[in-house]
Coordinates of C-alpha atoms in Angstrom, one line a residue:
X1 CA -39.8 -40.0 32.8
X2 CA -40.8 -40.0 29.3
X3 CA -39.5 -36.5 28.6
X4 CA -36.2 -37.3 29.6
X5 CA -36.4 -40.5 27.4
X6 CA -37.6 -38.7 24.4
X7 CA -34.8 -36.3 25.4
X8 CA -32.1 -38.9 25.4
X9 CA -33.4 -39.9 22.2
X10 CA -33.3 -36.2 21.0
X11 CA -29.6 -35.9 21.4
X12 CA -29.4 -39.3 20.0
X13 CA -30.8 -38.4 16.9
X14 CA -28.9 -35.0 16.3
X15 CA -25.4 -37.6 17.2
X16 CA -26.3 -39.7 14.5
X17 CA -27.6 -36.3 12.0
X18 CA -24.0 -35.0 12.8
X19 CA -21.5 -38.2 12.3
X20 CA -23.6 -38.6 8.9
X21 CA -23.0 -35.3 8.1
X22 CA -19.5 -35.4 8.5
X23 CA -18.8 -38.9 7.0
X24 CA -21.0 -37.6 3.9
X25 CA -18.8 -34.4 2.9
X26 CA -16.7 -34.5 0.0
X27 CA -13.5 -35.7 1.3
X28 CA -11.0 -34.1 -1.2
X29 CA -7.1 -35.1 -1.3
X30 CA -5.8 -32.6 0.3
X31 CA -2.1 -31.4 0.9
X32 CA -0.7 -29.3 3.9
X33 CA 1.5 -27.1 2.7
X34 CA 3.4 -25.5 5.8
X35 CA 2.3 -27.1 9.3
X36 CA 1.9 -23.8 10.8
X37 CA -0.2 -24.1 13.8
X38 CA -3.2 -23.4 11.6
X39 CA -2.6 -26.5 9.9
X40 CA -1.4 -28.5 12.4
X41 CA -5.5 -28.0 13.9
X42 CA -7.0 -29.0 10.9
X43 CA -4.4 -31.9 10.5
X44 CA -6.1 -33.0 13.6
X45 CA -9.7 -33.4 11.8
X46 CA -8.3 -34.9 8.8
X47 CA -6.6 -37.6 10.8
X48 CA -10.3 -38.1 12.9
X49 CA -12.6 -38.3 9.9
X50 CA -10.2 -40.2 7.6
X51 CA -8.9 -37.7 5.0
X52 CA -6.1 -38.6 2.6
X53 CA -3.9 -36.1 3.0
X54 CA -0.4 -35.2 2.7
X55 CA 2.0 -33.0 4.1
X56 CA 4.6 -30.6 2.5
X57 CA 6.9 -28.0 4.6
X58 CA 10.1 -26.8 4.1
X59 CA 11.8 -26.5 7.1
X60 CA 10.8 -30.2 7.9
X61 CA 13.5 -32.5 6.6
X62 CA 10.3 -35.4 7.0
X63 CA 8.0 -33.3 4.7
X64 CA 10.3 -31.6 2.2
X65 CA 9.6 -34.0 -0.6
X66 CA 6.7 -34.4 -2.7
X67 CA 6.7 -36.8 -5.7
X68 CA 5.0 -36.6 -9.0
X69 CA 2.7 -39.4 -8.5
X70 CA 1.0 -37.7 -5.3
X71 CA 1.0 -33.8 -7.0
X72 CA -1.5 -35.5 -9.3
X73 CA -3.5 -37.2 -6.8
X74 CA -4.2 -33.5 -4.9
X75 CA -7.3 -32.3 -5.0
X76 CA -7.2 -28.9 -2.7
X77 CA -4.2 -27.3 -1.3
X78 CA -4.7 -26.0 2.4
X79 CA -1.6 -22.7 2.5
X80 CA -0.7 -21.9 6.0
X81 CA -1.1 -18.5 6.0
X82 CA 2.9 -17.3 6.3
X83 CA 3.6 -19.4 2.7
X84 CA 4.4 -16.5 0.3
X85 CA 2.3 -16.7 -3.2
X86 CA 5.8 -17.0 -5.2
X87 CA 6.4 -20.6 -3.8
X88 CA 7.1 -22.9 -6.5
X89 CA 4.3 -25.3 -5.1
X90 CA 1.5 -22.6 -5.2
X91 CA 3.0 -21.7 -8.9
X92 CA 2.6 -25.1 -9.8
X93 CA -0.8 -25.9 -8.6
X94 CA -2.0 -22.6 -9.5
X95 CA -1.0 -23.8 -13.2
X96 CA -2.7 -26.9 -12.4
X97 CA -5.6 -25.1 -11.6
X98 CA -5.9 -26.9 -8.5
X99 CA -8.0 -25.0 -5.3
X100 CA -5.7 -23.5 -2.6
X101 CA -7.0 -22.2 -0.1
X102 CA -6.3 -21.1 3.5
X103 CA -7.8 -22.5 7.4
X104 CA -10.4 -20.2 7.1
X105 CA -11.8 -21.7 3.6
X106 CA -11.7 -25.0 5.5
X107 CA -13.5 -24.1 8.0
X108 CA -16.4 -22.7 6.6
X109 CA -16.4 -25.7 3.9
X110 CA -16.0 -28.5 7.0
X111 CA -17.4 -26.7 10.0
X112 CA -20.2 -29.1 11.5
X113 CA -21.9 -27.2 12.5
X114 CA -23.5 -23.6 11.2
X115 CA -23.8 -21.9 13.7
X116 CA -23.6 -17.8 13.7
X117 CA -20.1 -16.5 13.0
X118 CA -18.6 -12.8 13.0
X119 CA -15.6 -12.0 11.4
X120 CA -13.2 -8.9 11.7
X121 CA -10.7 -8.0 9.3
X122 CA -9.1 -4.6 8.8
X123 CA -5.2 -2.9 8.8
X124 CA -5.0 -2.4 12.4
X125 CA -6.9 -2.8 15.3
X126 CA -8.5 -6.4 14.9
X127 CA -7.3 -8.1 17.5
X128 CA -8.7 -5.7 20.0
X129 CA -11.8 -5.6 18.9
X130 CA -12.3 -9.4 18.3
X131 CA -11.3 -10.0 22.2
X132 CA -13.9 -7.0 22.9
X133 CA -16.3 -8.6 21.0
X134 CA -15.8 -11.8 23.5
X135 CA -15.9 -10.2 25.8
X136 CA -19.3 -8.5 25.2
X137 CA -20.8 -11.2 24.1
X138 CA -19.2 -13.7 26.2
X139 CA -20.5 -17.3 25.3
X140 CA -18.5 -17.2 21.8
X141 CA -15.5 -18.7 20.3
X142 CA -13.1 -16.6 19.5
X143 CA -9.9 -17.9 16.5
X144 CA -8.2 -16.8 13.9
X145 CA -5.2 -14.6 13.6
X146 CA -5.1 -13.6 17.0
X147 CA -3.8 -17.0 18.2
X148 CA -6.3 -19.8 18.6
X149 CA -6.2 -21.7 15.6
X150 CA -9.9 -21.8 13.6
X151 CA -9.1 -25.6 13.2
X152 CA -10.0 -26.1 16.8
X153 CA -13.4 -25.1 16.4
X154 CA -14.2 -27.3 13.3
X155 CA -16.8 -29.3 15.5
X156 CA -18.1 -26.7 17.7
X157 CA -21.4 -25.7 18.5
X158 CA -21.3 -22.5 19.7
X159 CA -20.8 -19.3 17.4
X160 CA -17.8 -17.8 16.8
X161 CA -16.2 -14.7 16.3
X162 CA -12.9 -15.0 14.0
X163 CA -9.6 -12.2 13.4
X164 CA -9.3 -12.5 10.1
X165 CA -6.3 -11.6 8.5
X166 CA -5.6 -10.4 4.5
X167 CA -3.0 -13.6 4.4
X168 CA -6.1 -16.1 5.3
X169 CA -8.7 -13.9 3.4
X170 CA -6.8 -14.1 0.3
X171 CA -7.9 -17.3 -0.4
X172 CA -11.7 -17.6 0.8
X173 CA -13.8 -17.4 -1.5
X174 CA -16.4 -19.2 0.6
X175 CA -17.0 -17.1 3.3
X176 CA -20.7 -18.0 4.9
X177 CA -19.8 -15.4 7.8
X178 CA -23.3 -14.1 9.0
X179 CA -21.9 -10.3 10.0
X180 CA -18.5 -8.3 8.8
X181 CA -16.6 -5.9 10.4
X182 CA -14.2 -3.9 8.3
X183 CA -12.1 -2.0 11.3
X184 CA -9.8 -0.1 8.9
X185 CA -8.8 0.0 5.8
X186 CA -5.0 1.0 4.9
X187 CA -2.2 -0.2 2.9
X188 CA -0.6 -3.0 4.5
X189 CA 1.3 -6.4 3.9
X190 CA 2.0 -4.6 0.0
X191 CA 5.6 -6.7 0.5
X192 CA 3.2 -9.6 0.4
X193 CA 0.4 -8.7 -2.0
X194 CA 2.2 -6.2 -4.6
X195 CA -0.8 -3.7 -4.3
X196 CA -2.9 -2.4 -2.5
X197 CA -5.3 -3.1 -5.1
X198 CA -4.6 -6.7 -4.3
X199 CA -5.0 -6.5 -0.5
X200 CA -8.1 -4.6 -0.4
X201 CA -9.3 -7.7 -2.7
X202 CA -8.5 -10.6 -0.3
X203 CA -10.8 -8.5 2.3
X204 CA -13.4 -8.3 0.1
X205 CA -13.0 -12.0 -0.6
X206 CA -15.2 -12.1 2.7
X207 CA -18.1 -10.8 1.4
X208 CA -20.3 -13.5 -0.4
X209 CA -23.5 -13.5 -2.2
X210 CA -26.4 -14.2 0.3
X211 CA -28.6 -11.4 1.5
X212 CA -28.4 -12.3 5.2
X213 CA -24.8 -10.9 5.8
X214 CA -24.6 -7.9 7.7
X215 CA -21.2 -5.8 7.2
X216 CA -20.6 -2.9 9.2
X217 CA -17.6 -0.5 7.9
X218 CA -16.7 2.7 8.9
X219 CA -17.7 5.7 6.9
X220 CA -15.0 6.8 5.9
X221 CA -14.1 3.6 4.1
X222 CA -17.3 3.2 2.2
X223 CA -15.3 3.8 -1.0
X224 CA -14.1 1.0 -1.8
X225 CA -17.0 -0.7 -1.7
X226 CA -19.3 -0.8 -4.6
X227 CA -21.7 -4.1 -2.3
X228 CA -25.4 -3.4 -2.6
X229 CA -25.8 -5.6 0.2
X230 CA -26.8 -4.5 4.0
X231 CA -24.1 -1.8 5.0
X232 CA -24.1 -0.2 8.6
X233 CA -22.1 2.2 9.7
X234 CA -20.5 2.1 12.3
X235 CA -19.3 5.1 13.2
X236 CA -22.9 6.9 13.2
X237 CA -22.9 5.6 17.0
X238 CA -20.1 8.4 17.9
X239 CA -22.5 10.6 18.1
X240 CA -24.6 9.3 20.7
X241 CA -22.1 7.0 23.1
X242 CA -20.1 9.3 25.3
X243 CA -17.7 6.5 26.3
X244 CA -14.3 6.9 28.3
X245 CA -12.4 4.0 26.4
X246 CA -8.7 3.7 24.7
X247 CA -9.3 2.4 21.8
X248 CA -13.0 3.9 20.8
X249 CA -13.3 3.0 17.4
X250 CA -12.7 -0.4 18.0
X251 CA -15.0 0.2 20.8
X252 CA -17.7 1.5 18.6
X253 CA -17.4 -1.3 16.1
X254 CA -17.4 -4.0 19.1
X255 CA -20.6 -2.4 20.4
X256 CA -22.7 -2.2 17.2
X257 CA -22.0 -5.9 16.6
X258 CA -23.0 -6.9 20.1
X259 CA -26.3 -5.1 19.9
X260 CA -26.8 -7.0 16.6
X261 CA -26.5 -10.4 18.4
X262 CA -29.1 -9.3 21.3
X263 CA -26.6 -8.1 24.0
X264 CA -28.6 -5.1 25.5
X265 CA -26.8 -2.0 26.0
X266 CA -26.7 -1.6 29.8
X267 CA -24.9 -5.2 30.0
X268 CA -22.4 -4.1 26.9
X269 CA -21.3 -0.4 28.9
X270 CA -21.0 -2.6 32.2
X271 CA -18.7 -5.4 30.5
X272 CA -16.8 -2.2 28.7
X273 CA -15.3 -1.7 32.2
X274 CA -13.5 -4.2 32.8
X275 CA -12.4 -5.2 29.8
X276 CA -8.5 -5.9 29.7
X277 CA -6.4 -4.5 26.9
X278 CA -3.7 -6.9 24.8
X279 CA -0.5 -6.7 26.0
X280 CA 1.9 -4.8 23.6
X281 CA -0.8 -3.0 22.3
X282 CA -0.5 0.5 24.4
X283 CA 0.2 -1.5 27.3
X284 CA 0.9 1.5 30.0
X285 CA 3.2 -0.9 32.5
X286 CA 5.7 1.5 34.1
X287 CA 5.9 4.8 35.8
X288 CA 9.0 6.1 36.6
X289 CA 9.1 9.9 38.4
X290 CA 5.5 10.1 37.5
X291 CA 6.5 9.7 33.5
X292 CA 4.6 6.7 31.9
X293 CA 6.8 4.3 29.6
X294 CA 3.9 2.9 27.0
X295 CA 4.6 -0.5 24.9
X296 CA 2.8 -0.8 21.8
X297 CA 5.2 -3.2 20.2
X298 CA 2.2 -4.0 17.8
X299 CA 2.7 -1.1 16.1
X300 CA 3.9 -2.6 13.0
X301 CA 3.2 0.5 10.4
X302 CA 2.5 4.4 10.6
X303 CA -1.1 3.8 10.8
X304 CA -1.0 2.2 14.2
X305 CA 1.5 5.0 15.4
X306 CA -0.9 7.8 14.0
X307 CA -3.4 5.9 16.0
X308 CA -1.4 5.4 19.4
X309 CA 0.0 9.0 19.1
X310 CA -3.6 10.5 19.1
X311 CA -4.0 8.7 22.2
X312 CA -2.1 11.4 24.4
X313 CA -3.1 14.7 23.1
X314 CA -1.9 17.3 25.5
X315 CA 1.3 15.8 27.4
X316 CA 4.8 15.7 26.2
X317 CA 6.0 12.8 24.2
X318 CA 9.3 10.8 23.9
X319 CA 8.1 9.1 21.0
X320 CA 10.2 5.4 19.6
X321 CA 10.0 4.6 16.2
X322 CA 12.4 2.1 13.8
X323 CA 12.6 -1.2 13.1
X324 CA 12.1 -3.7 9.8
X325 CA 12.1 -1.6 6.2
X326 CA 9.4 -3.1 3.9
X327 CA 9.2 -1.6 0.6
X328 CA 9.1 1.6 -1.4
X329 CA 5.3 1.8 -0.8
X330 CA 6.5 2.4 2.8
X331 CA 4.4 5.1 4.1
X332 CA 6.0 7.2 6.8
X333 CA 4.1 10.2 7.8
X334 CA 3.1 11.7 11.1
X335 CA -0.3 13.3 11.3
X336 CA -0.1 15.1 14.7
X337 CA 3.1 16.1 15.6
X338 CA 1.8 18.0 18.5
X339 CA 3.5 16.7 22.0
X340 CA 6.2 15.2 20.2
X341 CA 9.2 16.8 21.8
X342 CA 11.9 14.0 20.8
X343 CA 12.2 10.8 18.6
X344 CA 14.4 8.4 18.9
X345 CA 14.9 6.5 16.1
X346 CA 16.3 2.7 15.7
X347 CA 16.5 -0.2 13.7
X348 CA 16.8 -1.2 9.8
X349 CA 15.3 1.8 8.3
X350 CA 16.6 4.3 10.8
X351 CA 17.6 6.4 8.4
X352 CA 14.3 6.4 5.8
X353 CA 12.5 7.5 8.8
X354 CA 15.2 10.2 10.0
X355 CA 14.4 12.3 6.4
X356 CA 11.1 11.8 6.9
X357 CA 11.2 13.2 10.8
X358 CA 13.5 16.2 9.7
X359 CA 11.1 17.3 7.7
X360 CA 9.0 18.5 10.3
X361 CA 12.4 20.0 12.5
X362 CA 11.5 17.3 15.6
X363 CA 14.6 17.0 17.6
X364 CA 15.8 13.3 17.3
X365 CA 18.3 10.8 17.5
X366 CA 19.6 7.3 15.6
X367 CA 20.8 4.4 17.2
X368 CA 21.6 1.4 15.9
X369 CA 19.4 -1.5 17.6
X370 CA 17.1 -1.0 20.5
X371 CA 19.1 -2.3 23.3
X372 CA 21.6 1.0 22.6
X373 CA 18.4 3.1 22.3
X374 CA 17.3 1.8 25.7
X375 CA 20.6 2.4 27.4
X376 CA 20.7 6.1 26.8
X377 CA 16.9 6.5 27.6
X378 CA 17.4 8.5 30.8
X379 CA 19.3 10.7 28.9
X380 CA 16.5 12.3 27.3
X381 CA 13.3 12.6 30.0
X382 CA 13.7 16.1 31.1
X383 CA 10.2 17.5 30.5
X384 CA 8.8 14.2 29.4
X385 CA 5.1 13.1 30.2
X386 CA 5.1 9.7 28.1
X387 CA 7.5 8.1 26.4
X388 CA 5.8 5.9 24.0
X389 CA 7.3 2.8 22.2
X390 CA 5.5 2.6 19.0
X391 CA 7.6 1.4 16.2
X392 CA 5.9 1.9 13.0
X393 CA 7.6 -0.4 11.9
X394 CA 8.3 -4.4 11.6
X395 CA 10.2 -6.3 14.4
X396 CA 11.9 -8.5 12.0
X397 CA 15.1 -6.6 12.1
X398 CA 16.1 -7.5 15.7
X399 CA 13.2 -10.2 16.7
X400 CA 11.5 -13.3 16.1
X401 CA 7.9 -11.4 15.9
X402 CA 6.2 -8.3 17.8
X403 CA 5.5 -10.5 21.0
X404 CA 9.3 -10.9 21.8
X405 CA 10.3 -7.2 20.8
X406 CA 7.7 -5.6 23.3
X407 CA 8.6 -8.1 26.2
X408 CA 12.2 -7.4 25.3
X409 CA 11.7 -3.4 25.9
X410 CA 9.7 -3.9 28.9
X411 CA 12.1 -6.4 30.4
X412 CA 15.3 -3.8 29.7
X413 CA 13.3 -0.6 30.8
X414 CA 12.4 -2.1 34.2
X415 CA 15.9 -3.4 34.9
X416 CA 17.5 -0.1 33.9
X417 CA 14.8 2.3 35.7
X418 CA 14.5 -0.2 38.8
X419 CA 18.1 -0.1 39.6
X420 CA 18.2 3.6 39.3
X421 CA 17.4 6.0 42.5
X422 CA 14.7 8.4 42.3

């Protein structure tokens, strides 16, 4: 009886630690600028622990309007991520020298509790590897870019593991993450950040100055990094794991970070089983006359179509590229063009990719948008193993984001093929 009263009293105590905590941080004035869903979460705290905020978006007639009297009353501005650095409200608190920042700042300035927290960045592949990464380790939050806002998780206890993006790392230059992973590093988002320079800085951004972070980076991408703190690499554990997995590297990253937390190997090749992947990312969901039709919508640059076309060495591809143009920077190339025995090429920048495809004499065709593409598609399968939708490219062109452009293609290929007879 008088442990569970002491107990009672326990939790009590650690109540009372945590609501003085909170009520005793440095409430700063803060403005929302965007009410993305990452700000809509943390607009949630403010409104429970009595910030004075204010709100600035503008595609919300309500919030378009900001006055001079309340500009110089802000203390911090919290960016949703998608706000692009040339808005006139980040060039005029910049000038201010006022502290933007992004969701992922906030957190690790407000979080109540400190509790272990991994982050992934990268240029492609973080989102599978964060949701392996959960699903290795199992009792962990899991937020960031691949969905769940951080905001959410502002007054958990439990650790975390976060997707961070170059668009939220941009502005953190508090990052008290306890272990790093670096998937990849490419050129990406350069529409965004001018330079690569300039993106590979907002990843570093994550790296701070206390001796207990643990980064693990691949090899290969060593350097760019000149940190004399606690490096692992990653990859070293190829050598040694003879593992049957799609996406291995992210496989390889996921495992070494598990085995850091305490998750013992057997349990981690058991749970790598039955794992299940992302949709749109080489999402295998038809076969038609024993030929598999691939979406991997999230293909958003060459990188990740490198990467998915590496994937299915030894069959015959039909291989889908096109979509968004970005910038000059661009990079279209194709490392392995064995298996490749047709592109078809659509969207935007159709015909930037078609001078880059001639070059190495693959037999292909343009269409205009992707419905027109699909229409013709049985057209072309004679001899055809795979025919793989990897864009390359951004979905901007013809759709709201990658989400909708892979669920359209899977939607039209199912109701063309399933009204066909074999």
């Amino acid at each position: 009886m008088a442990f569970r009263i002491n107990f009672c009293y326990y939790w009590i105590y650690c109540l009372f630690k945590v609501l003085l905590e909170v009520n005793n941080i440095k409430k700063q004035v803060i403005l929302l600028l965007g009410l993305g869903l990452g700000n809509q979460a943390i607009l949630k705290f403010l409104k429970k622990y009595s910030f004075e905020y204010y709100i600035y978006d503008d595609n919300l007639l309500e919030y378009n309007q900001i006055s001079l009297e309340i500009r110089n009353k802000i203390e911090c501005v919290l960016k949703s991520s998608g706000i692009p650095n040339e808005h006139f409200l980040i060039t005029y608190f910049k000038e201010k020298k006022i502290k933007i920042i992004t969701d992922l700042e906030f957190y690790y300035l407000y979080r109540i509790y400190h509790n272990h927290s991994i982050i992934i960045t990268g240029s492609n592949g973080k989102s599978t590897t964060v949701k392996l990464i959960k699903h290795l380790i199992e009792d962990i939050d899991l937020a960031g870019n691949i969905g769940d806002p951080i905001g959410n998780y502002l007054e958990s206890n439990k650790p975390i593991v976060i997707e961070a993006s170059s668009y939220m790392a941009e502005y953190c230059h508090h990052c008290e993450a306890n272990v790093l992973g670096y998937i990849n590093i490419y050129p990406n988002h350069l529409r965004h950040h001018k330079s690569f320079n300039n993106y590979l800085q907002s990843k570093k951004n994550l790296i701070n100055n206390k001796d207990q972070q643990l980064i693990f980076i691949n090899s290969k991408d060593y350097k760019y990094f000149n940190s004399g703190k606690q490096i692992i690499f990653y990859d070293f554990l190829m050598k040694y794991l003879n593992i049957n997995f799609l996406y291995y590297d992210n496989a390889i990253l996921a495992i070494n970070i598990a085995l850091n937390y305490g998750i013992n190997l057997e349990t981690i090749l058991k749970r790598l089983k039955s794992f299940q992947f992302l949709e749109h990312r080489l999402e295998n969901f038809y076969q038609y006359n024993k030929i598999s039709f691939i979406n991997d919508s999230k293909s958003t640059n060459f990188i990740a179509l490198n990467y998915a076309l590496n994937q299915f060495v030894n069959q015959n591809i039909l291989l889908i590229v096109g979509g968004k143009s970005k910038n000059k920077e661009e990079v279209i190339h194709l490392d392995n063009i064995n298996g490749i025995k047709l592109i078809l090429i659509n969207g935007e920048n159709r015909y930037l990719i078609k001078r880059e495809i001639d070059k190495n004499k693959i037999e292909n065709y343009l269409y205009d948008n992707l419905e027109l593409l699909i229409n013709d598609l049985d057209k072309y399968l004679d001899g055809i193993d795979v025919v793989l939708f990897s864009p390359g490219s951004e979905s901007f062109d013809q759709f709201k984001n990658f989400e909708e452009r892979g669920t359209k293609f899977k939607e039209k290929v199912l109701k063309k093929f399933k009204s066909m007879v074999y």
